[in-house]
Amino acid sequence: MNGWLVAASVLLAAGFGPTVWGVATGPLERRVVAQNFGTSVVCLVMLLLAQAYARPSYVDLALVLAVLGPAGTLVYARLLAEDLTDDPPHARVLTAVAASTAVVVVAAMCLATGAGRATVKLLLIGGLLVAGNVIASRALAGGFPKGAAASRD
């Protein structure tokens, strides 16, 4: 057993329980937010397992999850827009936790991997995870506030 495997186990234990609880119980808002968080957790666990078992193919699975996870949440946000307009979910804390965990895991893996194509792939996965999680979270919350859009113009 190495440190990467321990980190993957801790992340899985810490993230899987709340994700299953959120998806299995409660209102629709909590279920969709938990699904979004769950894809981030599984993606990071796959990255850590790739390093633990020295299996580069697991990184490819993490890349697919980093692309399809937020895309699935955006599909849910579009299909459930009517149900989410009354009380949109606000997951700022969960989004910050997922994004910061992604940054820490990807940075540690980049340091362990060294310079090369694998590091570029890891940085791409990290960027997709952070950006995808933030964009999907904002889409679930009803988009960007009206004042923020006006101040950007």
Coordinates of N, CA, C and O in Angstrom, one line a residue:
M1 N 0.8 -1.2 0.0 CA 0.0 0.0 0.0 C 0.9 1.2 0.0 O 1.8 1.3 0.8
N2 N 0.6 2.2 -0.9 CA 1.4 3.4 -1.0 C 0.5 4.6 -0.6 O -0.7 4.5 -0.4
G3 N 1.2 5.8 -0.6 CA 0.5 7.0 -0.2 C -0.6 7.4 -1.2 O -1.6 8.0 -0.8
W4 N -0.4 7.1 -2.5 CA -1.4 7.4 -3.5 C -2.7 6.6 -3.3 O -3.8 7.1 -3.4
L5 N -2.5 5.3 -2.9 CA -3.7 4.5 -2.6 C -4.4 4.9 -1.4 O -5.6 4.9 -1.3
V6 N -3.7 5.3 -0.4 CA -4.3 5.9 0.9 C -5.1 7.1 0.6 O -6.2 7.3 1.0
A7 N -4.5 8.0 -0.2 CA -5.2 9.3 -0.6 C -6.4 9.0 -1.4 O -7.5 9.6 -1.2
A8 N -6.4 8.0 -2.3 CA -7.6 7.7 -3.1 C -8.6 7.1 -2.1 O -9.8 7.4 -2.3
S9 N -8.2 6.3 -1.2 CA -9.2 5.7 -0.3 C -9.8 6.7 0.6 O -11.0 6.7 0.9
V10 N -9.0 7.7 1.1 CA -9.6 8.8 2.0 C -10.5 9.6 1.2 O -11.6 10.0 1.7
L11 N -10.1 10.0 0.0 CA -11.0 10.8 -0.9 C -12.3 10.1 -1.2 O -13.4 10.7 -1.2
L12 N -12.2 8.8 -1.5 CA -13.4 8.0 -1.8 C -14.3 7.9 -0.6 O -15.5 8.1 -0.7
A13 N -13.7 7.7 0.6 CA -14.5 7.6 1.8 C -15.2 8.9 2.2 O -16.3 9.0 2.6
A14 N -14.4 10.0 2.0 CA -14.9 11.3 2.4 C -15.9 11.9 1.4 O -16.8 12.6 1.7
G15 N -15.8 11.5 0.1 CA -16.7 12.1 -0.9 C -17.8 11.2 -1.3 O -18.9 11.6 -1.7
F16 N -17.7 9.9 -1.1 CA -18.7 8.9 -1.6 C -19.9 8.9 -0.7 O -21.0 8.9 -1.2
G17 N -19.7 9.0 0.6 CA -20.8 8.9 1.5 C -21.8 10.1 1.3 O -23.0 9.9 1.2
P18 N -21.2 11.4 1.4 CA -22.1 12.5 1.2 C -22.8 12.5 -0.2 O -23.9 13.0 -0.4
T19 N -22.1 12.0 -1.2 CA -22.6 12.0 -2.6 C -23.8 11.0 -2.6 O -24.9 11.4 -3.2
V20 N -23.6 9.8 -2.1 CA -24.7 8.9 -2.1 C -25.9 9.4 -1.3 O -27.1 9.3 -1.7
W21 N -25.6 10.0 -0.1 CA -26.7 10.5 0.7 C -27.4 11.6 0.0 O -28.7 11.7 0.0
G22 N -26.7 12.5 -0.7 CA -27.3 13.6 -1.4 C -28.1 13.1 -2.6 O -29.2 13.7 -2.9
V23 N -27.6 12.1 -3.3 CA -28.4 11.6 -4.5 C -29.6 10.8 -4.1 O -30.6 10.9 -4.8
A24 N -29.5 10.1 -3.0 CA -30.6 9.2 -2.6 C -31.7 9.9 -1.8 O -32.8 9.3 -1.8
T25 N -31.4 11.0 -1.2 CA -32.4 11.6 -0.4 C -32.6 13.1 -0.7 O -31.8 13.7 -1.4
G26 N -33.7 13.6 -0.2 CA -33.8 15.0 -0.3 C -34.5 15.6 -1.6 O -34.9 14.8 -2.5
P27 N -34.5 16.9 -1.7 CA -35.1 17.5 -2.9 C -34.3 17.4 -4.1 O -33.1 17.0 -4.1
L28 N -34.9 17.7 -5.2 CA -34.2 17.7 -6.5 C -32.9 18.5 -6.6 O -31.9 18.1 -7.1
E29 N -33.0 19.7 -6.0 CA -31.8 20.6 -6.0 C -30.6 19.9 -5.4 O -29.5 20.0 -5.9
R30 N -30.8 19.2 -4.3 CA -29.6 18.5 -3.6 C -29.2 17.3 -4.4 O -28.0 17.1 -4.5
R31 N -30.1 16.7 -5.1 CA -29.7 15.5 -5.9 C -28.8 15.9 -7.1 O -27.8 15.2 -7.4
V32 N -29.2 17.0 -7.7 CA -28.4 17.4 -8.9 C -27.0 17.9 -8.5 O -26.0 17.6 -9.1
V33 N -26.9 18.6 -7.4 CA -25.7 19.1 -6.9 C -24.8 18.0 -6.4 O -23.6 17.9 -6.7
A34 N -25.4 17.0 -5.8 CA -24.6 15.8 -5.4 C -24.1 15.0 -6.6 O -22.9 14.5 -6.5
Q35 N -24.8 14.9 -7.6 CA -24.4 14.2 -8.8 C -23.2 15.0 -9.4 O -22.2 14.4 -9.8
N36 N -23.2 16.3 -9.4 CA -22.1 17.1 -10.0 C -20.9 16.9 -9.1 O -19.8 16.7 -9.6
F37 N -21.0 16.9 -7.8 CA -19.9 16.7 -6.9 C -19.3 15.3 -7.0 O -18.1 15.0 -7.0
G38 N -20.2 14.3 -7.2 CA -19.8 12.9 -7.3 C -18.9 12.6 -8.5 O -18.0 11.9 -8.4
T39 N -19.2 13.3 -9.6 CA -18.4 13.1 -10.8 C -17.0 13.6 -10.6 O -16.0 13.0 -11.0
S40 N -16.9 14.7 -9.8 CA -15.6 15.3 -9.5 C -14.8 14.3 -8.6 O -13.6 14.1 -8.8
V41 N -15.4 13.8 -7.6 CA -14.8 12.9 -6.7 C -14.3 11.6 -7.4 O -13.1 11.2 -7.2
V42 N -15.1 11.0 -8.3 CA -14.7 9.8 -9.0 C -13.6 10.1 -9.9 O -12.6 9.3 -10.0
C43 N -13.6 11.3 -10.6 CA -12.5 11.6 -11.5 C -11.2 11.8 -10.7 O -10.1 11.3 -11.2
L44 N -11.2 12.4 -9.6 CA -10.0 12.5 -8.8 C -9.5 11.2 -8.2 O -8.3 11.0 -8.2
V45 N -10.4 10.4 -7.8 CA -10.0 9.0 -7.4 C -9.4 8.2 -8.5 O -8.4 7.5 -8.3
M46 N -9.9 8.4 -9.7 CA -9.3 7.7 -10.8 C -7.9 8.2 -11.1 O -7.0 7.4 -11.4
L47 N -7.7 9.5 -10.9 CA -6.3 10.0 -11.1 C -5.4 9.4 -10.0 O -4.2 9.1 -10.3
L48 N -5.8 9.4 -8.8 CA -5.0 8.9 -7.7 C -4.7 7.4 -7.9 O -3.6 6.9 -7.6
L49 N -5.7 6.6 -8.4 CA -5.5 5.2 -8.6 C -4.6 5.0 -9.8 O -3.8 4.0 -9.8
A50 N -4.6 5.9 -10.8 CA -3.6 5.7 -11.9 C -2.2 5.9 -11.4 O -1.3 5.1 -11.8
Q51 N -2.0 6.8 -10.5 CA -0.6 6.9 -9.9 C -0.3 5.8 -9.0 O 0.8 5.3 -9.0
A52 N -1.3 5.3 -8.2 CA -1.0 4.3 -7.2 C -0.7 2.9 -7.9 O 0.2 2.2 -7.4
Y53 N -1.4 2.6 -8.9 CA -1.2 1.3 -9.6 C -0.3 1.4 -10.9 O -0.1 0.4 -11.6
A54 N 0.2 2.6 -11.2 CA 1.0 2.9 -12.4 C 0.3 2.4 -13.6 O 0.9 1.8 -14.5
R55 N -1.0 2.8 -13.7 CA -1.8 2.5 -14.9 C -2.2 3.8 -15.6 O -3.1 4.5 -15.2
P56 N -1.5 4.2 -16.7 CA -1.8 5.4 -17.4 C -3.2 5.4 -18.0 O -3.8 6.5 -18.3
S57 N -3.7 4.2 -18.3 CA -5.1 4.2 -18.9 C -6.1 4.8 -17.9 O -7.2 5.2 -18.4
Y58 N -5.9 4.7 -16.6 CA -6.9 5.3 -15.7 C -6.9 6.8 -15.9 O -8.0 7.4 -15.6
V59 N -5.9 7.4 -16.3 CA -5.8 8.9 -16.5 C -6.8 9.2 -17.7 O -7.5 10.2 -17.7
D60 N -6.8 8.3 -18.7 CA -7.7 8.5 -19.8 C -9.2 8.5 -19.4 O -10.0 9.2 -19.8
L61 N -9.5 7.6 -18.5 CA -10.8 7.5 -17.9 C -11.2 8.7 -17.1 O -12.3 9.2 -17.2
A62 N -10.2 9.3 -16.4 CA -10.4 10.5 -15.7 C -10.7 11.7 -16.6 O -11.5 12.6 -16.4
L63 N -10.0 11.7 -17.8 CA -10.2 12.7 -18.8 C -11.6 12.7 -19.3 O -12.3 13.7 -19.5
V64 N -12.1 11.5 -19.6 CA -13.4 11.3 -20.1 C -14.5 11.8 -19.1 O -15.4 12.5 -19.4
L65 N -14.2 11.4 -17.8 CA -15.1 11.8 -16.7 C -15.1 13.4 -16.5 O -16.1 14.0 -16.3
A66 N -13.9 14.0 -16.7 CA -13.8 15.4 -16.6 C -14.6 16.2 -17.6 O -15.0 17.3 -17.4
V67 N -14.7 15.5 -18.8 CA -15.5 16.1 -19.9 C -17.0 15.8 -19.7 O -17.8 16.7 -19.8
L68 N -17.3 14.6 -19.5 CA -18.7 14.2 -19.5 C -19.5 14.5 -18.2 O -20.7 14.6 -18.2
G69 N -18.8 14.6 -17.1 CA -19.4 14.9 -15.8 C -20.1 16.2 -15.8 O -21.4 16.3 -15.6
P70 N -19.4 17.3 -16.0 CA -20.1 18.6 -16.1 C -21.1 18.7 -17.3 O -22.1 19.4 -17.1
A71 N -20.8 18.0 -18.4 CA -21.8 18.1 -19.5 C -23.1 17.4 -19.1 O -24.2 17.9 -19.4
G72 N -23.0 16.3 -18.3 CA -24.2 15.7 -17.8 C -25.0 16.6 -16.9 O -26.2 16.6 -16.9
T73 N -24.3 17.3 -16.0 CA -24.9 18.2 -15.1 C -25.6 19.4 -15.9 O -26.7 19.8 -15.6
L74 N -25.0 19.8 -17.0 CA -25.6 20.9 -17.8 C -26.8 20.4 -18.5 O -27.8 21.1 -18.7
V75 N -26.8 19.1 -18.9 CA -28.0 18.5 -19.5 C -29.1 18.5 -18.4 O -30.3 18.8 -18.7
Y76 N -28.8 18.1 -17.2 CA -29.8 18.1 -16.1 C -30.3 19.5 -15.9 O -31.5 19.7 -15.7
A77 N -29.4 20.4 -15.9 CA -29.8 21.8 -15.6 C -30.8 22.3 -16.7 O -31.8 23.0 -16.4
R78 N -30.6 21.9 -17.9 CA -31.4 22.3 -19.0 C -32.8 21.6 -19.0 O -33.8 22.2 -19.1
L79 N -32.8 20.3 -18.7 CA -34.0 19.5 -18.7 C -34.9 19.8 -17.5 O -36.1 19.7 -17.5
L80 N -34.2 20.1 -16.4 CA -34.9 20.4 -15.1 C -35.1 21.9 -14.8 O -35.3 22.2 -13.6
A81 N -34.9 22.7 -15.8 CA -34.9 24.2 -15.6 C -36.2 24.6 -14.9 O -36.2 25.5 -14.0
E82 N -37.3 24.1 -15.3 CA -38.6 24.5 -14.7 C -38.7 24.2 -13.3 O -39.2 24.9 -12.5
D83 N -38.2 23.0 -12.9 CA -38.3 22.5 -11.5 C -37.3 23.3 -10.6 O -37.4 23.3 -9.4
L84 N -36.2 23.7 -11.2 CA -35.1 24.4 -10.4 C -35.3 25.9 -10.3 O -34.5 26.5 -9.6
T85 N -36.2 26.5 -11.0 CA -36.4 28.0 -11.0 C -36.9 28.5 -9.7 O -36.6 29.6 -9.3
D86 N -37.8 27.7 -9.1 CA -38.4 28.2 -7.8 C -37.4 28.3 -6.7 O -37.4 29.3 -6.0
D87 N -36.6 27.3 -6.5 CA -35.6 27.3 -5.5 C -34.3 26.7 -6.1 O -34.0 25.6 -5.9
P88 N -33.5 27.6 -6.8 CA -32.3 27.0 -7.4 C -31.2 26.6 -6.3 O -31.1 27.3 -5.3
P89 N -30.5 25.6 -6.6 CA -29.5 25.2 -5.6 C -28.3 26.1 -5.6 O -27.9 26.6 -6.7
H90 N -27.8 26.4 -4.5 CA -26.6 27.2 -4.4 C -25.5 26.3 -3.7 O -25.6 25.9 -2.5
A91 N -24.5 25.9 -4.4 CA -23.5 25.0 -3.9 C -22.1 25.6 -3.9 O -21.2 25.1 -4.4
R92 N -22.0 26.9 -3.4 CA -20.7 27.6 -3.4 C -19.7 26.8 -2.6 O -18.5 26.7 -3.1
V93 N -20.0 26.3 -1.5 CA -19.1 25.6 -0.6 C -18.6 24.3 -1.3 O -17.4 24.0 -1.3
L94 N -19.6 23.6 -1.8 CA -19.3 22.3 -2.4 C -18.4 22.5 -3.7 O -17.5 21.7 -3.9
T95 N -18.7 23.6 -4.4 CA -17.9 23.9 -5.6 C -16.5 24.3 -5.2 O -15.5 23.8 -5.9
A96 N -16.4 25.1 -4.2 CA -15.0 25.4 -3.7 C -14.2 24.2 -3.2 O -13.0 24.1 -3.5
V97 N -14.9 23.3 -2.5 CA -14.2 22.1 -2.0 C -13.8 21.2 -3.2 O -12.6 20.8 -3.2
A98 N -14.7 21.1 -4.2 CA -14.3 20.2 -5.3 C -13.2 20.9 -6.1 O -12.2 20.2 -6.5
A99 N -13.2 22.2 -6.3 CA -12.2 22.8 -7.1 C -10.9 22.8 -6.4 O -9.8 22.6 -7.0
S100 N -10.9 23.1 -5.1 CA -9.6 23.1 -4.3 C -9.0 21.7 -4.2 O -7.8 21.5 -4.3
T101 N -9.8 20.7 -4.1 CA -9.3 19.3 -4.0 C -8.7 18.9 -5.4 O -7.7 18.3 -5.4
A102 N -9.4 19.4 -6.4 CA -8.8 19.1 -7.8 C -7.5 19.7 -8.0 O -6.6 19.1 -8.5
V103 N -7.3 21.0 -7.5 CA -6.1 21.7 -7.7 C -5.0 20.9 -6.9 O -3.9 20.7 -7.4
V104 N -5.3 20.5 -5.6 CA -4.3 19.9 -4.8 C -3.9 18.5 -5.4 O -2.7 18.2 -5.5
V105 N -4.8 17.7 -5.8 CA -4.5 16.4 -6.4 C -3.7 16.5 -7.7 O -2.7 15.8 -7.9
V106 N -4.2 17.4 -8.6 CA -3.5 17.6 -9.9 C -2.1 18.1 -9.6 O -1.1 17.7 -10.3
A107 N -1.9 19.1 -8.7 CA -0.6 19.6 -8.5 C 0.4 18.6 -7.9 O 1.5 18.5 -8.3
A108 N -0.1 17.7 -7.0 CA 0.7 16.7 -6.4 C 1.1 15.6 -7.5 O 2.2 15.2 -7.6
M109 N 0.1 15.3 -8.4 CA 0.4 14.4 -9.4 C 1.4 14.9 -10.5 O 2.2 14.2 -11.0
C110 N 1.3 16.2 -10.7 CA 2.2 16.9 -11.7 C 3.6 16.9 -11.1 O 4.6 16.6 -11.8
L111 N 3.8 17.1 -9.8 CA 5.1 17.0 -9.2 C 5.7 15.6 -9.2 O 6.9 15.5 -9.4
A112 N 4.8 14.6 -9.0 CA 5.3 13.2 -9.0 C 5.6 12.8 -10.4 O 6.5 11.9 -10.6
T113 N 4.9 13.3 -11.4 CA 5.0 12.8 -12.8 C 6.3 13.4 -13.5 O 7.0 12.8 -14.2
G114 N 6.5 14.7 -13.2 CA 7.6 15.4 -13.9 C 7.2 16.0 -15.2 O 6.0 15.8 -15.6
A115 N 8.1 16.7 -15.8 CA 7.7 17.3 -17.1 C 7.5 16.3 -18.2 O 8.2 15.3 -18.3
G116 N 6.5 16.6 -19.0 CA 6.3 15.7 -20.2 C 4.8 15.8 -20.6 O 4.0 16.7 -20.1
R117 N 4.4 14.9 -21.5 CA 3.1 14.9 -22.0 C 2.1 14.5 -20.9 O 0.9 15.0 -20.9
A118 N 2.5 13.7 -20.0 CA 1.5 13.3 -19.0 C 1.2 14.4 -18.1 O 0.0 14.6 -17.6
T119 N 2.1 15.3 -17.8 CA 1.8 16.5 -17.0 C 0.9 17.5 -17.7 O 0.0 18.0 -17.1
V120 N 1.0 17.6 -19.0 CA 0.1 18.4 -19.8 C -1.3 17.8 -19.7 O -2.3 18.6 -19.6
K121 N -1.4 16.5 -19.8 CA -2.7 15.9 -19.7 C -3.3 16.1 -18.3 O -4.5 16.3 -18.2
L122 N -2.5 16.0 -17.3 CA -3.0 16.2 -15.9 C -3.5 17.6 -15.8 O -4.5 17.9 -15.1
L123 N -2.7 18.6 -16.3 CA -3.2 20.0 -16.2 C -4.5 20.2 -17.0 O -5.3 21.0 -16.5
L124 N -4.6 19.6 -18.1 CA -5.9 19.7 -18.9 C -7.0 19.1 -18.1 O -8.1 19.7 -18.0
I125 N -6.8 18.0 -17.4 CA -7.9 17.4 -16.6 C -8.2 18.3 -15.4 O -9.4 18.5 -15.1
G126 N -7.2 18.8 -14.8 CA -7.5 19.7 -13.7 C -8.2 21.0 -14.1 O -9.2 21.4 -13.4
G127 N -7.8 21.6 -15.2 CA -8.6 22.7 -15.7 C -10.0 22.4 -16.1 O -10.9 23.2 -15.8
L128 N -10.2 21.2 -16.7 CA -11.6 20.8 -17.1 C -12.4 20.6 -15.8 O -13.6 20.9 -15.8
L129 N -11.8 20.0 -14.8 CA -12.5 19.7 -13.6 C -13.0 21.0 -12.9 O -14.1 21.2 -12.5
V130 N -12.0 21.9 -12.7 CA -12.3 23.2 -12.0 C -13.4 24.0 -12.8 O -14.4 24.4 -12.3
A131 N -13.1 24.2 -14.1 CA -14.0 25.0 -15.0 C -15.3 24.4 -15.1 O -16.4 25.0 -15.0
G132 N -15.3 23.1 -15.3 CA -16.6 22.4 -15.5 C -17.4 22.4 -14.3 O -18.7 22.6 -14.3
N133 N -16.8 22.2 -13.1 CA -17.6 22.3 -11.9 C -18.1 23.6 -11.6 O -19.3 23.8 -11.2
V134 N -17.4 24.7 -11.8 CA -17.8 26.1 -11.6 C -19.0 26.4 -12.6 O -20.0 26.9 -12.2
I135 N -18.8 26.1 -13.9 CA -19.8 26.4 -14.9 C -21.1 25.6 -14.6 O -22.2 26.1 -14.7
A136 N -21.0 24.3 -14.3 CA -22.2 23.5 -14.0 C -22.9 24.0 -12.7 O -24.1 24.0 -12.7
S137 N -22.1 24.4 -11.7 CA -22.7 24.9 -10.5 C -23.5 26.2 -10.8 O -24.6 26.4 -10.3
R138 N -22.9 27.1 -11.6 CA -23.6 28.3 -11.9 C -24.8 28.1 -12.8 O -25.8 28.7 -12.6
A139 N -24.7 27.1 -13.7 CA -25.9 26.8 -14.5 C -27.0 26.2 -13.6 O -28.2 26.6 -13.8
L140 N -26.7 25.4 -12.6 CA -27.8 24.9 -11.7 C -28.4 26.0 -10.9 O -29.5 26.0 -10.5
A141 N -27.6 27.0 -10.5 CA -28.0 28.2 -9.7 C -28.8 29.2 -10.5 O -29.2 30.2 -10.0
G142 N -29.0 29.0 -11.8 CA -29.7 29.9 -12.6 C -28.9 30.8 -13.5 O -29.4 31.8 -14.0
G143 N -27.6 30.5 -13.6 CA -26.7 31.4 -14.4 C -26.1 32.5 -13.6 O -26.1 32.5 -12.3
F144 N -25.4 33.4 -14.3 CA -24.8 34.5 -13.6 C -25.8 35.6 -13.2 O -26.7 35.8 -13.9
P145 N -25.6 36.3 -12.1 CA -26.5 37.3 -11.7 C -26.6 38.4 -12.8 O -25.6 38.6 -13.5
K146 N -27.7 39.1 -12.9 CA -27.9 40.1 -13.9 C -26.9 41.2 -13.8 O -26.4 41.7 -14.7
G147 N -26.6 41.6 -12.5 CA -25.6 42.7 -12.3 C -24.3 42.4 -12.8 O -23.5 43.2 -13.3
A148 N -23.9 41.1 -12.7 CA -22.5 40.7 -13.1 C -22.4 40.7 -14.6 O -21.4 41.1 -15.1
A149 N -23.4 40.4 -15.3 CA -23.4 40.4 -16.8 C -23.4 41.9 -17.3 O -22.7 42.2 -18.2
A150 N -24.1 42.8 -16.6 CA -24.1 44.2 -17.0 C -22.8 44.9 -16.7 O -22.3 45.7 -17.4
S151 N -22.1 44.5 -15.6 CA -20.8 45.1 -15.3 C -19.7 44.6 -16.2 O -18.7 45.3 -16.3
R152 N -19.8 43.5 -16.8 CA -18.8 43.0 -17.7 C -18.9 43.7 -19.0 O -17.9 43.7 -19.8
D153 N -20.0 44.2 -19.4 CA -20.1 44.8 -20.8 C -19.5 46.2 -20.8 O -19.3 46.9 -20.0

